[in-house]
Amino acid sequence: MTPSRDISRLIEIMAALRTPVTGCPWDVEQTFQTIAPYTIEEAHEVADAITRNDLDDLREELGDLLLQVVYHARIAEEQGAFAFADVVEGITRKMIRRHPHVFPDKDGNVTQPSKGTWDRIKAEEKAERAARRPPEEQTSRSSLLAGVKAGQPALVRAMELQRKAATVGFDWNDPRAVLQKIREEADEIEAALDAKDATELAAETGDLLFALVNLARHADVDPETALRGTNAKFERRFGHIERALSAKGRTLEEASLDEMDELWNEAKALEK
């Protein structure tokens, strides 16, 4: 098959992958919910390529992210909600509408750029979106927490939700009280493990993570930065295990857990 630079070919490929019987079994069974984690992952990989200034990788990662958009649009089209063309039309209208200082209106007039114009357009768009929502959801949008953006990474959003609630006094007064909450959540996770309840285990794990973010907030620690640091530390120490084993002519698969644990502690000692 000859590669194409035409977006319509990518849309056709996705349609073929999603076609029952003749398509890919894995692709056919996917839903918005199962694909969403991949969408977030691809967005992070785009950001990582930018951070590394790797433009070849960026090109590839942008393609992977575009595939996610096509994927979601195809699922929506199958449900009769909207198609990829509607996504394109929507963002096109929005960009033109938000830049009246660049794109003239129907009378050919161009508006001088100003902060007031931008705020007015954003407010109009927000009101239009609110009007399309069911009455019960519109009520929830008046909540104190409604202003916390839903599209943020979960750790960041947890921090913002907690900060917003704290403005009206819904907060812990002592970091040690948060630490006690963390211990309670850990006990509940243990109970879920004993009960072999996967659903409860997932919920309690989320509660523990939320409590840990709360502790980070009270300790004036950015949880995302802290976790990135720990990830980097884990990579360094695991890399030491791999190098030490390789120097002995051994592989990870051949090493015992006790041996790897000893090398892990060796790596920790070298960092001190």
XYZ file of N, CA and C in Angstrom:
816
model
N 0.849 -1.199 0.000
C 0.000 0.000 0.000
C 0.885 1.249 0.000
N 0.605 2.159 -0.900
C 1.381 3.394 -1.002
C 0.974 4.380 0.083
N 1.931 4.887 0.872
C 1.598 5.876 1.907
C 0.985 7.118 1.279
N 0.147 7.801 2.027
C -0.519 8.994 1.515
C -0.367 10.150 2.476
N -0.332 11.369 1.928
C -0.296 12.572 2.755
C -1.697 13.160 2.909
N -2.678 12.454 2.412
C -4.060 12.915 2.438
C -4.740 12.425 3.712
N -5.300 13.334 4.494
C -5.940 12.963 5.749
C -7.104 12.008 5.512
N -7.733 12.101 4.342
C -8.879 11.233 4.067
C -8.459 9.761 4.033
N -7.223 9.492 3.631
C -6.749 8.102 3.589
C -6.623 7.551 5.011
N -6.159 8.391 5.933
C -6.051 7.959 7.324
C -7.435 7.675 7.890
N -8.409 8.493 7.522
C -9.787 8.285 7.980
C -10.334 6.978 7.420
N -10.007 6.685 6.172
C -10.451 5.431 5.545
C -9.816 4.227 6.240
N -8.534 4.346 6.590
C -7.832 3.255 7.272
C -8.481 2.972 8.621
N -8.824 4.048 9.351
C -9.467 3.861 10.645
C -10.826 3.195 10.487
N -11.573 3.605 9.462
C -12.881 2.998 9.210
C -12.729 1.511 8.918
N -11.687 1.157 8.161
C -11.448 -0.254 7.831
C -11.071 -1.038 9.085
N -10.248 -0.439 9.937
C -9.835 -1.115 11.173
C -11.025 -1.352 12.101
N -12.004 -0.447 12.052
C -13.159 -0.523 12.950
C -14.326 -1.322 12.366
N -14.170 -1.822 11.159
C -15.254 -2.569 10.525
C -15.362 -3.973 11.113
N -16.521 -4.335 11.673
C -16.688 -5.684 12.247
C -16.380 -6.772 11.228
N -15.885 -7.891 11.692
C -15.550 -9.085 10.911
C -14.263 -8.900 10.110
N -14.215 -7.877 9.232
C -13.054 -7.712 8.363
C -11.977 -6.815 8.968
N -12.315 -6.080 10.017
C -11.356 -5.168 10.618
C -10.466 -5.848 11.637
N -9.741 -5.031 12.407
C -8.854 -5.553 13.453
C -9.683 -5.806 14.714
N -9.687 -7.022 15.237
C -10.503 -7.338 16.424
C -10.248 -6.388 17.595
N -8.959 -6.048 17.821
C -8.644 -5.151 18.936
C -9.240 -3.764 18.710
N -9.070 -3.227 17.504
C -9.588 -1.887 17.212
C -11.113 -1.845 17.276
N -11.756 -2.902 16.829
C -13.217 -2.942 16.805
C -13.806 -2.845 18.204
N -13.156 -3.464 19.178
C -13.737 -3.521 20.518
C -13.434 -2.286 21.377
N -12.625 -1.350 20.866
C -12.272 -0.180 21.666
C -13.433 0.816 21.780
N -13.410 1.588 22.872
C -14.424 2.616 23.126
C -13.721 3.923 23.467
N -14.503 5.000 23.639
C -13.915 6.268 24.069
C -13.103 6.053 25.350
N -13.692 5.288 26.271
C -13.082 5.110 27.587
C -11.770 4.337 27.520
N -11.725 3.289 26.676
C -10.502 2.485 26.617
C -9.397 3.185 25.840
N -9.768 4.053 24.912
C -8.781 4.764 24.097
C -8.251 6.011 24.806
N -9.033 6.596 25.697
C -8.651 7.851 26.354
C -7.253 7.812 26.990
N -6.876 6.740 27.709
C -5.520 6.721 28.295
C -4.416 6.819 27.247
N -4.642 6.212 26.072
C -3.655 6.293 25.002
C -3.561 7.724 24.465
N -4.694 8.405 24.422
C -4.714 9.788 23.947
C -3.858 10.663 24.858
N -4.029 10.485 26.152
C -3.236 11.253 27.124
C -1.756 10.900 26.992
N -1.470 9.613 26.832
C -0.084 9.157 26.702
C 0.581 9.778 25.478
N -0.136 9.801 24.347
C 0.436 10.367 23.129
C 0.688 11.866 23.275
N -0.209 12.574 23.975
C -0.009 14.005 24.197
C 1.256 14.244 25.021
N 1.486 13.395 26.019
C 2.695 13.518 26.841
C 3.945 13.212 26.013
N 3.847 12.270 25.094
C 5.000 11.928 24.261
C 5.333 13.052 23.293
N 4.307 13.775 22.834
C 4.546 14.965 22.010
C 5.326 15.991 22.826
N 4.863 16.233 24.056
C 5.534 17.205 24.924
C 6.971 16.775 25.221
N 7.185 15.468 25.403
C 8.532 14.971 25.680
C 9.460 15.195 24.488
N 8.952 14.950 23.273
C 9.766 15.168 22.069
C 10.153 16.641 21.938
N 9.228 17.522 22.305
C 9.512 18.966 22.266
C 10.581 19.317 23.299
N 10.459 18.751 24.499
C 11.439 19.006 25.554
C 12.834 18.569 25.116
N 12.901 17.436 24.411
C 14.192 16.915 23.938
C 14.646 17.563 22.635
N 13.810 18.417 22.066
C 14.092 19.088 20.785
C 14.404 18.078 19.684
N 13.671 16.969 19.711
C 13.842 15.914 18.711
C 12.726 16.066 17.674
N 13.017 16.762 16.598
C 11.980 17.074 15.619
C 11.537 15.859 14.813
N 12.441 14.915 14.576
C 12.036 13.689 13.884
C 11.037 12.920 14.745
N 11.335 12.835 16.040
C 10.437 12.157 16.965
C 9.131 12.937 17.089
N 9.228 14.261 17.080
C 8.029 15.098 17.193
C 7.082 14.835 16.024
N 7.638 14.723 14.823
C 6.801 14.433 13.652
C 6.036 13.130 13.840
N 6.747 12.119 14.322
C 6.111 10.812 14.518
C 5.065 10.859 15.633
N 5.392 11.538 16.724
C 4.465 11.604 17.855
C 3.225 12.429 17.520
N 3.377 13.460 16.708
C 2.215 14.230 16.269
C 1.285 13.356 15.426
N 1.890 12.471 14.632
C 1.081 11.525 13.860
C 0.302 10.592 14.758
N 0.969 10.112 15.817
C 0.288 9.223 16.772
C -0.855 9.955 17.470
N -0.637 11.239 17.793
C -1.685 12.019 18.444
C -2.844 12.277 17.477
N -2.509 12.545 16.220
C -3.551 12.750 15.208
C -4.397 11.481 15.056
N -3.751 10.336 15.121
C -4.481 9.073 15.023
C -5.520 8.972 16.135
N -5.176 9.449 17.322
C -6.122 9.421 18.430
C -7.362 10.266 18.126
N -7.160 11.426 17.511
C -8.287 12.286 17.137
C -9.168 11.573 16.122
N -8.537 10.961 15.129
C -9.279 10.221 14.100
C -10.029 9.049 14.724
N -9.401 8.403 15.687
C -10.005 7.247 16.361
C -11.285 7.660 17.092
N -11.181 8.706 17.916
C -12.356 9.170 18.666
C -13.459 9.648 17.720
N -13.068 10.332 16.670
C -14.058 10.835 15.713
C -14.781 9.678 15.021
N -14.043 8.591 14.744
C -14.662 7.435 14.089
C -15.679 6.776 15.018
N -15.330 6.621 16.290
C -16.261 6.027 17.250
C -17.516 6.889 17.355
N -17.322 8.207 17.377
C -18.469 9.121 17.454
C -19.339 9.017 16.207
N -18.699 8.878 15.045
C -19.458 8.754 13.798
C -20.290 7.475 13.794
N -19.724 6.391 14.306
C -20.461 5.128 14.380
C -21.690 5.251 15.275
N -21.615 6.143 16.253
C -22.741 6.352 17.175
C -23.702 7.425 16.677
N -23.388 8.005 15.502
C -24.255 9.024 14.930
C -24.158 10.372 15.617
N -23.044 10.607 16.339
C -22.873 11.860 17.085
C -22.234 12.947 16.216
N -21.055 12.674 15.688
C -20.357 13.609 14.801
C -19.266 12.849 14.072
N -18.651 13.488 13.079
C -17.584 12.865 12.304
C -16.338 13.748 12.353
N -15.255 13.259 11.774
C -13.997 14.006 11.783
C -14.180 15.373 11.144
N -14.952 15.437 10.082
C -15.178 16.725 9.397
C -15.823 17.740 10.337
N -16.677 17.278 11.229
C -17.316 18.180 12.189
C -16.303 18.708 13.205
N -15.334 17.871 13.561
C -14.270 18.306 14.467
C -13.468 19.416 13.809
N -13.128 19.210 12.532
C -12.354 20.205 11.789
C -13.143 21.508 11.651
N -14.418 21.392 11.299
C -15.248 22.587 11.146
C -15.354 23.345 12.465
N -15.524 22.611 13.565
C -15.672 23.248 14.869
C -14.450 24.046 15.269
N -13.262 23.459 15.112
C -12.048 24.162 15.522
C -11.737 25.305 14.554
N -12.108 25.123 13.278
C -11.902 26.202 12.304
C -12.743 27.414 12.660
N -14.011 27.180 12.948
C -14.894 28.283 13.356
C -14.374 28.973 14.616
N -13.928 28.165 15.571
C -13.451 28.721 16.834
C -12.225 29.611 16.631
N -11.265 29.141 15.820
C -10.046 29.920 15.603
C -10.342 31.236 14.896
N -11.245 31.199 13.923
C -11.617 32.432 13.216
C -12.344 33.380 14.165
N -13.239 32.809 14.944
C -14.026 33.619 15.878
C -13.141 34.262 16.948
N -12.137 33.539 17.415
C -11.282 34.046 18.479
C -10.222 35.037 17.989
N -10.089 35.181 16.687
C -9.072 36.096 16.146
C -9.690 37.104 15.168
N -10.617 37.932 15.648
C -11.247 38.925 14.769
C -10.273 40.011 14.320
N -9.099 40.074 14.965
C -8.076 41.031 14.555
C -7.250 40.496 13.386
N -7.473 39.226 13.038
C -6.765 38.613 11.908
C -7.715 38.301 10.764
N -8.883 37.737 11.098
C -9.846 37.324 10.083
C -11.022 38.305 10.063
N -11.299 38.916 8.924
C -12.401 39.892 8.844
C -13.766 39.235 8.991
N -14.748 40.019 9.469
C -16.106 39.504 9.592
C -16.794 39.531 8.233
N -18.097 39.219 8.220
C -18.824 39.126 6.951
C -18.849 40.443 6.195
N -18.637 41.556 6.898
C -18.618 42.873 6.254
C -17.207 43.308 5.880
N -16.240 42.430 6.129
C -14.858 42.756 5.772
C -14.125 43.565 6.820
N -14.703 43.699 8.012
C -14.085 44.511 9.058
C -13.178 43.658 9.949
N -12.053 44.238 10.336
C -11.115 43.593 11.237
C -11.079 44.375 12.539
N -11.236 43.656 13.665
C -11.261 44.295 14.978
C -9.851 44.446 15.532
N -9.583 45.582 16.149
C -8.285 45.787 16.776
C -8.144 44.839 17.969
N -6.989 44.169 18.104
C -6.828 43.206 19.202
C -6.876 43.889 20.566
N -7.572 43.238 21.512
C -7.641 43.751 22.882
C -7.996 42.611 23.820
N -7.562 42.741 25.059
C -7.873 41.723 26.070
C -9.374 41.619 26.279
N -10.077 42.757 26.202
C -11.517 42.759 26.406
C -12.253 41.951 25.356
N -11.792 42.031 24.110
C -12.417 41.277 23.022
C -12.254 39.781 23.244
N -11.039 39.377 23.598
C -10.768 37.959 23.845
C -11.640 37.432 24.975
N -11.726 38.186 26.082
C -12.531 37.755 27.231
C -14.007 37.658 26.861
N -14.485 38.595 26.053
C -15.893 38.585 25.640
C -16.193 37.346 24.800
N -15.309 37.028 23.864
C -15.514 35.865 22.996
C -15.497 34.578 23.818
N -14.554 34.479 24.747
C -14.477 33.287 25.603
C -15.744 33.145 26.444
N -16.248 34.269 26.963
C -17.465 34.238 27.783
C -18.661 33.787 26.953
N -18.737 34.260 25.700
C -19.832 33.870 24.809
C -19.781 32.378 24.521
N -18.582 31.864 24.266
C -18.430 30.439 23.982
C -18.803 29.597 25.202
N -18.400 30.067 26.369
C -18.724 29.348 27.596
C -20.225 29.305 27.828
N -20.907 30.426 27.552
C -22.359 30.488 27.724
C -23.064 29.559 26.732
N -22.533 29.486 25.503
C -23.129 28.615 24.486
C -22.984 27.152 24.880
N -21.803 26.776 25.387
C -21.598 25.393 25.821
C -22.519 25.050 26.987
N -22.668 25.987 27.913
C -23.527 25.761 29.072
C -24.980 25.566 28.653
N -25.418 26.307 27.645
C -26.805 26.228 27.186
C -27.114 24.876 26.554
N -26.074 24.207 26.045
C -26.280 22.902 25.397
C -26.336 21.763 26.395
N -25.942 22.004 27.637
C -25.891 20.938 28.629
C -27.252 20.685 29.251
N -27.490 19.455 29.741
C -28.739 19.142 30.450
C -28.858 20.023 31.693
N -30.090 20.308 32.146
C -30.301 21.170 33.315
C -29.522 20.725 34.556
N -29.466 19.400 34.801
C -28.781 18.922 36.003
C -27.284 19.192 35.936
N -26.712 19.132 34.719
C -25.290 19.408 34.572
C -25.014 20.900 34.658
N -25.964 21.715 34.191
C -25.803 23.162 34.296
C -25.741 23.580 35.757
N -26.493 22.894 36.603
C -26.473 23.200 38.033
C -25.108 22.902 38.623
N -24.517 21.777 38.200
C -23.210 21.407 38.730
C -22.147 22.404 38.310
N -22.380 23.084 37.182
C -21.398 24.037 36.692
C -21.339 25.298 37.549
N -22.319 25.489 38.415
C -22.298 26.642 39.313
C -21.525 26.317 40.594
N -21.024 25.089 40.695
C -20.276 24.651 41.862
C -18.988 25.450 42.011
N -18.506 25.536 43.238
C -17.229 26.194 43.524
C -16.107 25.559 42.714
N -16.222 24.248 42.459
C -15.159 23.512 41.773
C -15.268 23.562 40.256
N -16.321 24.218 39.750
C -16.563 24.207 38.306
C -15.432 24.853 37.523
N -14.725 25.791 38.140
C -13.662 26.491 37.425
C -12.375 25.708 37.293
N -12.280 24.547 37.944
C -11.072 23.736 37.843
C -11.106 22.977 36.523
N -10.143 23.211 35.671
C -10.146 22.632 34.334
C -10.104 21.110 34.374
N -10.958 20.498 33.570
C -11.052 19.035 33.563
C -9.929 18.380 32.779
N -9.294 19.112 31.862
C -8.301 18.502 30.981
C -6.900 18.407 31.551
N -6.708 18.813 32.795
C -5.373 18.780 33.393
C -4.982 17.349 33.778
N -3.670 17.085 33.902
C -3.249 15.788 34.436
C -3.885 15.572 35.805
N -4.167 14.325 36.148
C -4.921 14.021 37.362
C -4.262 14.563 38.625
N -2.928 14.482 38.726
C -2.247 14.985 39.910
C -2.428 16.483 40.057
N -2.292 17.187 38.945
C -2.438 18.647 38.952
C -3.869 19.037 39.294
N -4.826 18.333 38.720
C -6.231 18.671 38.969
C -6.614 18.371 40.410
N -6.087 17.288 40.977
C -6.358 16.984 42.382
C -5.877 18.123 43.267
N -4.695 18.641 42.963
C -4.149 19.765 43.725
C -5.060 20.988 43.613
N -5.536 21.285 42.401
C -6.383 22.463 42.197
C -7.743 22.304 42.866
N -8.305 21.105 42.825
C -9.584 20.859 43.502
C -9.446 21.097 45.008
N -8.355 20.602 45.561
C -8.125 20.767 46.996
C -7.909 22.231 47.363
N -7.160 22.939 46.535
C -6.915 24.362 46.798
C -8.216 25.155 46.757
N -9.063 24.832 45.784
C -10.337 25.546 45.657
C -11.222 25.287 46.870
N -11.313 24.038 47.304
C -12.129 23.698 48.473
C -11.576 24.361 49.735
N -10.256 24.516 49.772
C -9.624 25.111 50.955
C -9.996 26.582 51.119
N -10.388 27.246 50.037
C -10.734 28.672 50.130
C -11.968 28.912 50.983
N -12.782 27.875 51.206
C -13.973 28.032 52.051
C -13.817 27.228 53.355
N -12.563 26.868 53.650
C -12.288 26.196 54.920
C -12.411 24.695 54.913
N -12.696 24.095 53.749
C -12.805 22.631 53.677
C -11.406 22.069 53.458
N -10.684 21.895 54.565
C -9.286 21.513 54.459
C -8.797 20.971 55.795
N -7.681 20.265 55.750
C -7.027 19.813 56.968
C -6.263 20.982 57.574
N -6.166 21.018 58.884
C -5.421 22.081 59.555
C -3.981 21.689 59.860
N -3.714 20.389 59.800
C -2.395 19.885 60.185
C -1.950 18.810 59.190
N -0.748 18.955 58.610
C -0.261 17.926 57.682
C -0.267 16.530 58.287
N -0.085 16.448 59.607
C -0.073 15.127 60.250
C -1.461 14.470 60.199
N -2.501 15.300 60.146
C -3.852 14.755 60.002
C -4.010 14.126 58.614
N -3.359 14.746 57.627
C -3.379 14.177 56.273
C -2.623 12.851 56.267
N -1.508 12.813 56.992
C -0.725 11.586 57.075
C -1.549 10.459 57.688
N -2.358 10.791 58.685
C -3.236 9.790 59.287
C -4.259 9.301 58.277
N -4.756 10.214 57.445
C -5.709 9.842 56.398
C -5.052 8.875 55.403
N -3.791 9.113 55.100
C -3.055 8.237 54.187
C -2.971 6.827 54.773
N -2.721 6.751 56.075
C -2.665 5.438 56.726
C -4.022 4.736 56.659
N -5.099 5.508 56.845
C -6.450 4.940 56.763
C -6.718 4.390 55.358
N -6.313 5.169 54.339
C -6.535 4.730 52.956
C -5.727 3.468 52.655
N -4.512 3.390 53.203
C -3.684 2.194 52.993
C -4.350 0.975 53.624
N -4.958 1.160 54.799
C -5.669 0.059 55.448
C -6.855 -0.401 54.600
N -7.537 0.558 53.975
C -8.694 0.214 53.137
C -8.256 -0.514 51.871
N -7.082 -0.166 51.362
C -6.531 -0.887 50.216
C -6.236 -2.337 50.620
N -5.678 -2.511 51.809
C -5.379 -3.864 52.296
C -6.662 -4.688 52.427
N -7.733 -4.040 52.901
C -9.013 -4.740 53.028
C -9.545 -5.144 51.652
N -9.371 -4.270 50.660
C -9.825 -4.576 49.305
C -9.015 -5.726 48.711
N -7.720 -5.771 49.039
C -6.876 -6.878 48.584
C -7.333 -8.193 49.207
N -7.631 -8.139 50.497
C -8.094 -9.348 51.189
C -9.416 -9.842 50.600
N -10.274 -8.897 50.220
C -11.583 -9.252 49.673
C -11.518 -9.608 48.186
N -10.341 -9.390 47.590
C -10.161 -9.629 46.152
C -11.220 -8.873 45.331
N -11.467 -7.642 45.755
C -12.459 -6.781 45.101
C -11.729 -5.779 44.216
N -11.650 -6.068 42.909
C -10.880 -5.231 41.980
C -11.448 -3.826 41.868
N -12.780 -3.714 41.867
C -13.411 -2.397 41.745
C -13.098 -1.532 42.959
N -13.230 -2.123 44.139
C -12.940 -1.391 45.374
C -11.457 -1.051 45.476
N -10.616 -1.948 44.994
C -9.174 -1.719 45.024
C -8.811 -0.499 44.176
N -9.426 -0.403 43.009
C -9.162 0.749 42.135
C -9.623 2.039 42.798
N -10.803 2.004 43.409
C -11.339 3.202 44.063
C -10.470 3.627 45.239
N -10.043 2.668 46.045
C -9.230 2.984 47.223
C -7.838 3.460 46.828
N -7.327 2.927 45.732
C -6.029 3.394 45.228
C -6.121 4.861 44.817
N -7.232 5.213 44.170
C -7.455 6.609 43.805
C -7.540 7.500 45.027
N -8.219 7.005 46.075
C -8.334 7.770 47.323
C -6.960 7.996 47.952
N -6.112 6.971 47.907
C -4.773 7.098 48.474
C -3.951 8.133 47.707
N -4.032 8.084 46.389
C -3.306 9.057 45.573
C -3.788 10.481 45.861
N -5.104 10.643 46.022
C -5.669 11.957 46.315
C -5.155 12.462 47.666
N -5.070 11.553 48.647
C -4.568 11.932 49.970
C -3.085 12.289 49.916
N -2.320 11.592 49.097
C -0.904 11.895 48.949
C -0.700 13.273 48.325
N -1.543 13.608 47.347
C -1.481 14.948 46.755
C -1.792 15.995 47.821
N -2.749 15.682 48.684
C -3.109 16.595 49.758
C -1.916 16.832 50.689
N -1.193 15.767 50.999
C -0.008 15.907 51.841
C 1.043 16.762 51.135
N 1.240 16.524 49.844
C 2.205 17.313 49.083
C 1.830 18.795 49.109
N 0.537 19.075 48.983
C 0.080 20.466 49.000
C 0.391 21.121 50.336
N 0.116 20.413 51.414
C 0.386 20.973 52.741
C 1.889 21.122 53.000
N 2.680 20.267 52.359
C 4.134 20.345 52.516
C 4.759 21.301 51.505
N 3.914 21.964 50.717
C 4.369 22.896 49.676
C 5.291 22.199 48.676
N 4.893 20.990 48.288
C 5.630 20.197 47.305
C 4.749 20.006 46.082
N 5.298 20.234 44.891
C 4.548 19.981 43.663
C 4.581 18.479 43.385
N 3.434 17.786 43.423
C 3.445 16.323 43.281
C 3.958 15.848 41.928
N 3.663 16.588 40.884
C 4.127 16.193 39.554
C 5.650 16.249 39.486
N 6.230 17.324 39.991
C 7.680 17.460 40.005
C 8.322 16.398 40.894
N 7.700 16.156 42.047
C 8.223 15.146 42.964
C 8.227 13.765 42.322
N 7.133 13.436 41.629
C 7.043 12.119 40.997
C 8.020 11.996 39.837
N 8.204 13.075 39.092
C 9.193 13.042 38.011
C 10.581 12.759 38.575
N 10.887 13.391 39.707
C 12.185 13.163 40.331
C 12.346 11.713 40.765
N 11.288 11.159 41.324
C 11.340 9.755 41.754
C 11.460 8.819 40.553
N 10.764 9.135 39.474
C 10.881 8.330 38.252
C 12.324 8.303 37.758
N 12.952 9.500 37.756
C 14.343 9.592 37.292
C 15.267 8.803 38.217
N 15.000 8.865 39.520
C 15.807 8.124 40.494
C 15.661 6.618 40.280
N 14.428 6.182 40.027
C 14.195 4.756 39.786
C 14.958 4.300 38.540
N 14.927 5.111 37.487
C 15.639 4.759 36.251
C 17.139 4.650 36.502
N 17.703 5.596 37.281
C 19.140 5.556 37.574
C 19.508 4.276 38.318
N 18.753 3.980 39.344
C 19.079 2.825 40.179
C 18.863 1.504 39.438
N 17.804 1.435 38.639
C 17.564 0.217 37.866
C 18.646 0.058 36.806
N 19.087 1.199 36.245
C 20.184 1.156 35.276
C 21.454 0.604 35.897
N 21.702 0.929 37.177
C 22.865 0.390 37.887
C 22.764 -1.130 37.990
N 21.559 -1.626 38.273
C 21.352 -3.076 38.346
C 21.705 -3.721 37.011
N 21.212 -3.136 35.927
C 21.466 -3.702 34.592
C 22.954 -3.704 34.268
N 23.633 -2.583 34.562
C 25.067 -2.492 34.245
C 25.885 -3.462 35.092
N 25.534 -3.567 36.377
C 26.275 -4.471 37.267
C 26.117 -5.925 36.830
N 24.917 -6.291 36.451
C 24.684 -7.663 35.997
C 25.394 -7.929 34.677
N 25.336 -6.937 33.786
C 25.993 -7.092 32.482
C 27.495 -7.285 32.650
N 28.085 -6.574 33.626
C 29.527 -6.696 33.875
C 29.886 -8.104 34.337
N 28.899 -8.797 34.912
C 29.115 -10.173 35.363
C 28.696 -11.190 34.301
N 28.283 -10.677 33.129
C 27.836 -11.572 32.071
C 26.487 -12.180 32.334
N 25.659 -11.499 33.131
C 24.353 -12.019 33.492
C 23.259 -11.088 32.982
N 22.062 -11.625 32.819
C 20.917 -10.838 32.380
C 19.956 -10.644 33.541
N 19.008 -9.737 33.355
C 17.985 -9.512 34.381
C 17.183 -10.779 34.641
N 16.903 -11.506 33.577
C 16.100 -12.725 33.700
C 16.822 -13.800 34.511
N 18.142 -13.772 34.489
C 18.922 -14.784 35.197
C 19.124 -14.433 36.671
N 18.943 -13.167 37.005
C 19.198 -12.712 38.377
C 18.001 -13.001 39.276
N 18.280 -13.288 40.536
C 17.210 -13.481 41.516
C 16.765 -12.122 42.047
N 15.607 -12.110 42.695
C 15.113 -10.864 43.277
C 16.057 -10.381 44.372
N 16.590 -11.301 45.160
C 17.516 -10.917 46.229
C 18.765 -10.265 45.645
N 19.260 -10.798 44.537
C 20.457 -10.245 43.900
C 20.178 -8.834 43.374
N 19.028 -8.670 42.732
C 18.687 -7.353 42.206
C 18.460 -6.351 43.335
N 17.871 -6.833 44.441
C 17.624 -5.957 45.584
C 18.943 -5.501 46.206
N 19.916 -6.387 46.251
C 21.238 -6.037 46.784
C 21.897 -4.962 45.916
N 21.786 -5.113 44.606
C 22.362 -4.128 43.697
C 21.603 -2.794 43.783
N 20.304 -2.875 44.051
C 19.508 -1.655 44.223
C 20.024 -0.863 45.433
N 20.241 -1.584 46.534
C 20.759 -0.931 47.733
C 22.171 -0.379 47.497
N 22.934 -1.066 46.681
C 24.283 -0.592 46.312
C 24.169 0.731 45.560
N 23.199 0.819 44.650
C 22.985 2.048 43.888
C 22.574 3.183 44.810
N 21.726 2.889 45.793
C 21.296 3.898 46.767
C 22.505 4.431 47.541
N 23.368 3.514 47.941
C 24.548 3.904 48.723
C 25.486 4.797 47.899
N 25.606 4.508 46.622
C 26.485 5.293 45.755
C 25.961 6.715 45.559
N 24.658 6.906 45.707
C 24.084 8.239 45.518
C 24.248 9.122 46.749
N 24.589 8.519 47.871
C 24.725 9.297 49.112
C 26.118 9.914 49.223
